[in-house]
Amino acid sequence: MRARGGEEMVLGALEAGGTKMACAVGDETGKILDRMTIPTDLPSVTVPRMAAYFGEHGVAALGIGCFGPLELREHSPRYGYITSTPKSGWRDYDIVGAFSGALRCPIGFDTDVNAAVLGEVAFGQARGMDCAVYVTVGTGIGAGIYIEGKLLHGMLHPEAGHVPVRRRKDDRYAGNCPYHRDCLEGLASGPAIEARWGEKAELLADRPEVWELEADYLAQALAGYILTLSPQIIILGGGVMRQEQLFPMIRQKTADLLGGYLQAEELRDMDRYIVPAGLRGDQGVMGCLELARRAYDAGCPEKKKKSIHL
Ligand code: ADP
Ligand code: ZN
């Protein structure tokens, strides 16, 4: 694709996280040409550095996959804001406005997990599918949901990492979610594993009971997602999913929970239905490139927003 000026178009990608900001430039095929990662400091420090980076590369559009919660309703005067985060300086911050003001280009914006599922749909494991769920199991748990060709937002945006699960009777750990205590994230995130077993999750590889319990909780959530959203594939990523022994257990337990009720072609081969993330961990960044491409193609929604709401 060529930019309106005629030369090869460069797109910007920003995976905005609570601890680091992963910036990259690339093209519409998902190819990453350059990267820069900086720690997440206050916006007044971090945003000008990132804007300078994208400006130097002359990006034609920017895609932002962001930690939340976010305002994603395009008709809202606060569209493009990070809203109620406890992260210092970023609460009620107009991140889309900041970049569109600095770069004067279209900005695509969604949650970090929706960017990840979009990366997998555009370039990875879910290519060609129009219903996919991407679950990250790391410091937190979150799910990006792509349904019938669209990223799902709904009322706010899904927070599927916080679904309730049944705590196993032999599990003495109370859970660490500050809102729900023993929701999925409270019982199965990396920090929950560490708090329950007294050691970092990556050091527990040879303790089968750790992963058997972990698979139990994840399977409960996946069965819920499958029954509710009917995805064609579920992709699992994040640090905890580096424990590859989880996959066969999760597949088996999910199938057991579904109990043969759903007669779908996809569910006959669980090895291809519940799969590890592809793209060498770059689905977030690549999804941001795709968000940028879509924003570019859609013209300039940010300008439209400003003209409507000023
Ligand atoms: P984040 O969620 O912060 O973006 P990660 O997806 O890497 O980052 O998740 C970090 C969590 O994953 C930590 O709780 C860490 O203990 C856990 N983790 C990282 N690597 C592994 C591993 N190889 N096996 C199990 N758990 C891991
Ligand atoms: Zn919770």
Short mmCIF file of C-alpha atoms and ligand atoms in Angstrom, two decimals:
data_model
loop_
_atom_site.label_atom_id
_atom_site.label_comp_id
_atom_site.label_asym_id
_atom_site.label_seq_id
_atom_site.Cartn_x
_atom_site.Cartn_y
_atom_site.Cartn_z
CA MET A 1 0.00 0.00 0.00
CA ARG A 2 1.21 3.49 -0.74
CA ALA A 3 0.54 6.58 1.30
CA ARG A 4 -1.40 9.40 -0.27
CA GLY A 5 1.90 11.14 -1.08
CA GLY A 6 2.97 8.16 -3.21
CA GLU A 7 5.84 6.63 -1.21
CA GLU A 8 5.65 3.29 0.72
CA MET A 9 3.43 3.71 3.74
CA VAL A 10 4.79 3.24 7.24
CA LEU A 11 2.38 2.45 10.06
CA GLY A 12 2.97 2.95 13.77
CA ALA A 13 2.13 0.45 16.54
CA LEU A 14 1.97 1.16 20.24
CA GLU A 15 1.36 -1.60 22.75
CA ALA A 16 0.75 0.51 25.82
CA GLY A 17 1.28 -1.41 29.06
CA GLY A 18 1.35 -0.44 32.70
CA THR A 19 5.09 -1.14 32.98
CA LYS A 20 6.39 -0.67 29.44
CA MET A 21 5.48 0.94 26.17
CA ALA A 22 6.36 -1.18 23.14
CA CYS A 23 6.56 1.01 20.05
CA ALA A 24 7.16 -0.24 16.54
CA VAL A 25 6.84 0.80 12.95
CA GLY A 26 5.90 -1.57 10.19
CA ASP A 27 3.74 -2.10 7.17
CA GLU A 28 0.27 -3.37 6.40
CA THR A 29 1.50 -6.95 5.96
CA GLY A 30 2.42 -6.98 9.67
CA LYS A 31 6.13 -6.70 8.93
CA ILE A 32 7.93 -4.93 11.75
CA LEU A 33 10.67 -2.60 10.51
CA ASP A 34 11.88 -1.05 13.75
CA ARG A 35 11.11 -1.15 17.48
CA MET A 36 11.64 0.90 20.59
CA THR A 37 10.56 0.02 24.13
CA ILE A 38 10.55 2.46 27.03
CA PRO A 39 9.31 2.20 30.60
CA THR A 40 5.87 3.62 31.36
CA ASP A 41 6.64 6.81 33.21
CA LEU A 42 4.24 9.74 33.58
CA PRO A 43 2.48 10.71 30.33
CA SER A 44 4.33 14.05 30.29
CA VAL A 45 7.61 12.12 30.04
CA THR A 46 6.61 9.05 28.05
CA VAL A 47 4.24 10.42 25.41
CA PRO A 48 6.58 13.06 23.90
CA ARG A 49 9.32 10.42 23.53
CA MET A 50 6.96 8.07 21.73
CA ALA A 51 5.47 10.81 19.58
CA ALA A 52 9.00 11.84 18.55
CA TYR A 53 9.76 8.23 17.59
CA PHE A 54 6.65 7.87 15.44
CA GLY A 55 7.14 11.35 14.00
CA GLU A 56 10.73 10.57 12.95
CA HIS A 57 9.48 7.51 11.09
CA GLY A 58 6.76 9.50 9.37
CA VAL A 59 3.92 7.14 10.24
CA ALA A 60 0.77 7.54 8.14
CA ALA A 61 -1.41 6.18 10.95
CA LEU A 62 -0.95 4.83 14.47
CA GLY A 63 -2.63 1.85 16.17
CA ILE A 64 -2.73 1.82 19.97
CA GLY A 65 -3.51 -1.34 21.96
CA CYS A 66 -3.81 -0.07 25.49
CA PHE A 67 -4.10 -1.21 29.09
CA GLY A 68 -7.51 -0.28 30.46
CA PRO A 69 -10.09 0.53 31.33
CA LEU A 70 -10.73 2.61 28.22
CA GLU A 71 -13.50 4.68 26.67
CA LEU A 72 -14.08 3.08 23.27
CA ARG A 73 -17.55 4.38 22.39
CA GLU A 74 -16.91 6.62 19.43
CA HIS A 75 -19.82 8.93 20.18
CA SER A 76 -18.53 9.65 23.71
CA PRO A 77 -16.79 13.00 24.30
CA ARG A 78 -14.23 10.96 26.21
CA TYR A 79 -13.56 8.52 23.35
CA GLY A 80 -9.86 7.67 23.37
CA TYR A 81 -9.35 8.12 27.10
CA ILE A 82 -7.78 5.77 29.60
CA THR A 83 -10.37 6.03 32.37
CA SER A 84 -10.28 4.64 35.91
CA THR A 85 -6.80 3.12 36.07
CA PRO A 86 -4.94 3.37 39.38
CA LYS A 87 -1.74 3.91 37.34
CA SER A 88 -0.34 7.24 38.43
CA GLY A 89 -0.81 10.07 35.92
CA TRP A 90 -2.75 7.97 33.41
CA ARG A 91 -6.17 8.16 34.97
CA ASP A 92 -8.63 10.10 32.76
CA TYR A 93 -5.90 10.59 30.21
CA ASP A 94 -6.76 11.36 26.57
CA ILE A 95 -4.15 9.15 24.93
CA VAL A 96 -5.74 9.25 21.46
CA GLY A 97 -6.01 13.03 21.64
CA ALA A 98 -2.39 13.35 22.70
CA PHE A 99 -1.11 11.33 19.73
CA SER A 100 -3.47 12.77 17.16
CA GLY A 101 -2.46 16.27 18.30
CA ALA A 102 1.23 15.44 18.01
CA LEU A 103 1.18 13.33 14.85
CA ARG A 104 -1.81 14.68 12.91
CA CYS A 105 -2.64 11.25 11.53
CA PRO A 106 -5.49 8.75 11.99
CA ILE A 107 -5.31 6.78 15.23
CA GLY A 108 -6.77 3.31 15.79
CA PHE A 109 -7.50 2.50 19.41
CA ASP A 110 -8.56 -0.60 21.31
CA THR A 111 -7.68 -2.69 24.35
CA ASP A 112 -4.33 -4.50 24.46
CA VAL A 113 -6.09 -7.87 24.28
CA ASN A 114 -8.32 -6.84 21.39
CA ALA A 115 -5.18 -5.75 19.53
CA ALA A 116 -3.72 -9.19 20.23
CA VAL A 117 -6.74 -11.07 18.89
CA LEU A 118 -6.72 -8.78 15.85
CA GLY A 119 -3.05 -9.61 15.25
CA GLU A 120 -3.87 -13.32 15.33
CA VAL A 121 -6.86 -12.83 13.01
CA ALA A 122 -4.97 -10.67 10.53
CA PHE A 123 -1.64 -12.53 10.51
CA GLY A 124 -1.59 -15.53 12.85
CA GLN A 125 -3.44 -18.56 14.16
CA ALA A 126 -6.93 -17.25 13.40
CA ARG A 127 -6.27 -16.02 9.87
CA GLY A 128 -9.38 -16.27 7.74
CA MET A 129 -11.68 -16.80 10.73
CA ASP A 130 -14.30 -14.33 11.81
CA CYS A 131 -14.89 -15.47 15.41
CA ALA A 132 -11.84 -15.84 17.66
CA VAL A 133 -10.91 -15.40 21.31
CA TYR A 134 -7.39 -14.60 22.52
CA VAL A 135 -6.71 -15.13 26.21
CA THR A 136 -3.57 -13.86 27.89
CA VAL A 137 -2.55 -15.47 31.17
CA GLY A 138 0.18 -13.37 32.71
CA THR A 139 0.33 -10.77 35.47
CA GLY A 140 -3.39 -10.46 34.85
CA ILE A 141 -5.82 -12.41 32.71
CA GLY A 142 -7.67 -10.81 29.84
CA ALA A 143 -9.44 -11.82 26.67
CA GLY A 144 -9.65 -10.14 23.30
CA ILE A 145 -12.82 -11.07 21.45
CA TYR A 146 -13.38 -10.88 17.71
CA ILE A 147 -16.89 -11.84 16.70
CA GLU A 148 -18.41 -11.89 13.23
CA GLY A 149 -15.61 -9.81 11.84
CA LYS A 150 -15.56 -7.16 14.57
CA LEU A 151 -13.71 -6.54 17.79
CA LEU A 152 -16.22 -6.81 20.59
CA HIS A 153 -16.73 -3.78 22.85
CA GLY A 154 -20.31 -3.93 24.03
CA MET A 155 -21.24 -1.63 26.90
CA LEU A 156 -17.60 -0.97 27.91
CA HIS A 157 -15.28 -3.71 26.77
CA PRO A 158 -15.17 -7.31 27.86
CA GLU A 159 -13.31 -8.09 31.09
CA ALA A 160 -13.39 -11.81 30.60
CA GLY A 161 -10.41 -12.45 32.86
CA HIS A 162 -12.62 -11.65 35.83
CA VAL A 163 -15.33 -14.23 35.22
CA PRO A 164 -16.33 -16.25 38.28
CA VAL A 165 -15.03 -19.80 38.46
CA ARG A 166 -15.78 -22.55 40.95
CA ARG A 167 -12.95 -22.68 43.46
CA ARG A 168 -11.81 -26.25 43.91
CA LYS A 169 -12.48 -27.63 47.37
CA ASP A 170 -8.88 -28.69 47.88
CA ASP A 171 -7.58 -25.23 46.94
CA ARG A 172 -6.74 -23.39 50.14
CA TYR A 173 -5.72 -20.20 48.33
CA ALA A 174 -8.38 -17.49 48.74
CA GLY A 175 -7.54 -15.59 45.54
CA ASN A 176 -5.94 -12.19 45.00
CA CYS A 177 -8.33 -10.14 42.86
CA PRO A 178 -8.93 -6.89 44.77
CA TYR A 179 -12.48 -6.73 43.39
CA HIS A 180 -13.67 -10.34 43.38
CA ARG A 181 -11.03 -12.29 45.29
CA ASP A 182 -11.52 -15.69 43.63
CA CYS A 183 -12.48 -14.81 40.06
CA LEU A 184 -10.43 -16.43 37.28
CA GLU A 185 -7.68 -13.79 37.50
CA GLY A 186 -7.70 -14.01 41.29
CA LEU A 187 -7.03 -17.75 41.17
CA ALA A 188 -5.08 -18.37 37.97
CA SER A 189 -2.90 -15.35 37.10
CA GLY A 190 0.89 -15.62 37.43
CA PRO A 191 0.91 -13.74 40.76
CA ALA A 192 -1.92 -15.98 42.07
CA ILE A 193 0.13 -19.08 41.24
CA GLU A 194 3.13 -17.56 42.99
CA ALA A 195 1.12 -16.61 46.08
CA ARG A 196 -0.53 -20.03 46.32
CA TRP A 197 2.59 -22.16 45.91
CA GLY A 198 5.18 -19.78 47.35
CA GLU A 199 7.36 -19.67 44.27
CA LYS A 200 7.37 -17.90 40.92
CA ALA A 201 5.27 -19.74 38.32
CA GLU A 202 8.26 -20.23 36.04
CA LEU A 203 10.03 -22.19 38.81
CA LEU A 204 7.16 -24.61 39.33
CA ALA A 205 7.42 -26.49 36.02
CA ASP A 206 8.04 -29.86 37.68
CA ARG A 207 5.06 -29.68 40.07
CA PRO A 208 2.19 -31.39 38.18
CA GLU A 209 -0.38 -30.43 40.83
CA VAL A 210 0.24 -26.74 40.07
CA TRP A 211 -0.65 -27.13 36.40
CA GLU A 212 -3.49 -29.54 36.95
CA LEU A 213 -5.23 -26.95 39.14
CA GLU A 214 -4.34 -24.13 36.75
CA ALA A 215 -5.79 -26.07 33.81
CA ASP A 216 -8.93 -26.69 35.84
CA TYR A 217 -9.63 -22.97 36.31
CA LEU A 218 -8.71 -22.00 32.77
CA ALA A 219 -10.92 -24.76 31.34
CA GLN A 220 -13.90 -23.51 33.34
CA ALA A 221 -13.48 -20.06 31.85
CA LEU A 222 -12.91 -21.38 28.32
CA ALA A 223 -16.04 -23.53 28.50
CA GLY A 224 -17.95 -20.38 29.45
CA TYR A 225 -16.46 -18.42 26.56
CA ILE A 226 -17.24 -21.22 24.12
CA LEU A 227 -20.84 -21.53 25.26
CA THR A 228 -21.40 -17.77 25.22
CA LEU A 229 -19.41 -16.55 22.24
CA SER A 230 -19.14 -19.64 20.05
CA PRO A 231 -15.64 -18.81 18.77
CA GLN A 232 -14.04 -20.84 15.97
CA ILE A 233 -10.72 -20.91 17.81
CA ILE A 234 -9.27 -20.05 21.22
CA ILE A 235 -5.68 -18.81 21.35
CA LEU A 236 -3.80 -18.81 24.65
CA GLY A 237 -0.81 -16.55 25.28
CA GLY A 238 0.99 -14.75 28.10
CA GLY A 239 3.85 -15.82 30.36
CA VAL A 240 2.00 -18.59 32.22
CA MET A 241 1.11 -20.34 28.95
CA ARG A 242 4.79 -20.99 28.35
CA GLN A 243 4.09 -24.07 30.47
CA GLU A 244 3.26 -26.18 27.44
CA GLN A 245 2.04 -29.08 29.56
CA LEU A 246 -1.03 -26.96 30.25
CA PHE A 247 -2.41 -27.34 26.74
CA PRO A 248 -3.38 -31.02 26.71
CA MET A 249 -4.89 -30.69 30.19
CA ILE A 250 -6.88 -27.58 29.27
CA ARG A 251 -8.18 -29.23 26.09
CA GLN A 252 -9.28 -32.36 27.94
CA LYS A 253 -10.91 -30.50 30.83
CA THR A 254 -12.69 -28.08 28.50
CA ALA A 255 -14.05 -30.96 26.44
CA ASP A 256 -15.17 -32.71 29.65
CA LEU A 257 -16.99 -29.59 30.82
CA LEU A 258 -18.75 -29.19 27.47
CA GLY A 259 -19.87 -32.79 27.83
CA GLY A 260 -20.38 -33.39 24.13
CA TYR A 261 -23.24 -30.91 24.05
CA LEU A 262 -21.92 -28.79 21.18
CA GLN A 263 -21.81 -30.57 17.86
CA ALA A 264 -19.31 -28.42 15.98
CA GLU A 265 -16.74 -29.51 13.44
CA GLU A 266 -14.10 -27.34 15.14
CA LEU A 267 -14.49 -29.11 18.50
CA ARG A 268 -13.65 -32.52 17.03
CA ASP A 269 -9.98 -31.61 16.96
CA MET A 270 -9.20 -29.88 20.25
CA ASP A 271 -5.50 -29.66 19.31
CA ARG A 272 -6.46 -27.19 16.61
CA TYR A 273 -9.23 -25.53 18.57
CA ILE A 274 -7.30 -24.47 21.69
CA VAL A 275 -3.90 -23.37 20.48
CA PRO A 276 -0.84 -21.46 21.66
CA ALA A 277 -0.32 -17.92 20.43
CA GLY A 278 1.64 -17.66 17.21
CA LEU A 279 3.63 -14.77 15.78
CA ARG A 280 6.49 -15.18 18.32
CA GLY A 281 4.74 -13.02 20.87
CA ASP A 282 4.23 -10.17 18.41
CA GLN A 283 0.45 -10.48 18.05
CA GLY A 284 -0.09 -7.31 20.09
CA VAL A 285 2.27 -5.17 18.04
CA MET A 286 1.07 -6.68 14.77
CA GLY A 287 -2.53 -6.15 15.82
CA CYS A 288 -1.68 -2.50 16.44
CA LEU A 289 -0.32 -2.28 12.88
CA GLU A 290 -3.65 -3.65 11.69
CA LEU A 291 -5.52 -1.13 13.88
CA ALA A 292 -3.43 1.58 12.22
CA ARG A 293 -4.19 0.28 8.74
CA ARG A 294 -7.89 0.20 9.49
CA ALA A 295 -7.79 3.72 10.92
CA TYR A 296 -5.96 4.91 7.82
CA ASP A 297 -8.51 3.27 5.55
CA ALA A 298 -11.39 4.72 7.53
CA GLY A 299 -10.06 8.23 6.97
CA CYS A 300 -9.52 10.15 10.11
CA PRO A 301 -12.07 9.25 12.81
CA GLU A 302 -10.16 11.30 15.34
CA LYS A 303 -10.64 14.49 13.32
CA LYS A 304 -14.32 13.61 12.93
CA LYS A 305 -14.60 13.19 16.68
CA LYS A 306 -12.96 16.51 17.42
CA SER A 307 -15.17 18.34 14.97
CA ILE A 308 -18.29 16.74 16.45
CA HIS A 309 -17.39 17.32 20.04
CA LEU A 310 -15.53 20.61 20.14
P1 ADP B 1 2.46 -9.30 31.53
O1 ADP B 1 1.22 -10.05 31.84
O2 ADP B 1 2.92 -8.46 32.68
O3 ADP B 1 2.40 -8.55 30.25
P2 ADP B 1 3.65 -11.88 31.07
O4 ADP B 1 2.62 -12.31 30.09
O5 ADP B 1 5.07 -12.27 30.79
O6 ADP B 1 3.65 -10.33 31.31
O7 ADP B 1 3.23 -12.50 32.47
C1 ADP B 1 4.02 -12.42 33.60
C2 ADP B 1 3.60 -13.55 34.55
O8 ADP B 1 3.84 -14.79 33.90
C3 ADP B 1 4.38 -13.57 35.84
O9 ADP B 1 3.48 -13.81 36.90
C4 ADP B 1 5.35 -14.72 35.67
O10 ADP B 1 5.60 -15.39 36.90
C5 ADP B 1 4.61 -15.63 34.71
N1 ADP B 1 5.56 -16.35 33.85
C6 ADP B 1 6.50 -15.83 33.05
N2 ADP B 1 7.19 -16.80 32.42
C7 ADP B 1 6.66 -17.97 32.82
C8 ADP B 1 6.93 -19.35 32.55
N3 ADP B 1 7.89 -19.71 31.72
N4 ADP B 1 6.15 -20.27 33.15
C9 ADP B 1 5.17 -19.91 33.99
N5 ADP B 1 4.88 -18.66 34.30
C10 ADP B 1 5.60 -17.69 33.74
ZN ZN B 2 -11.56 -10.16 39.47
#
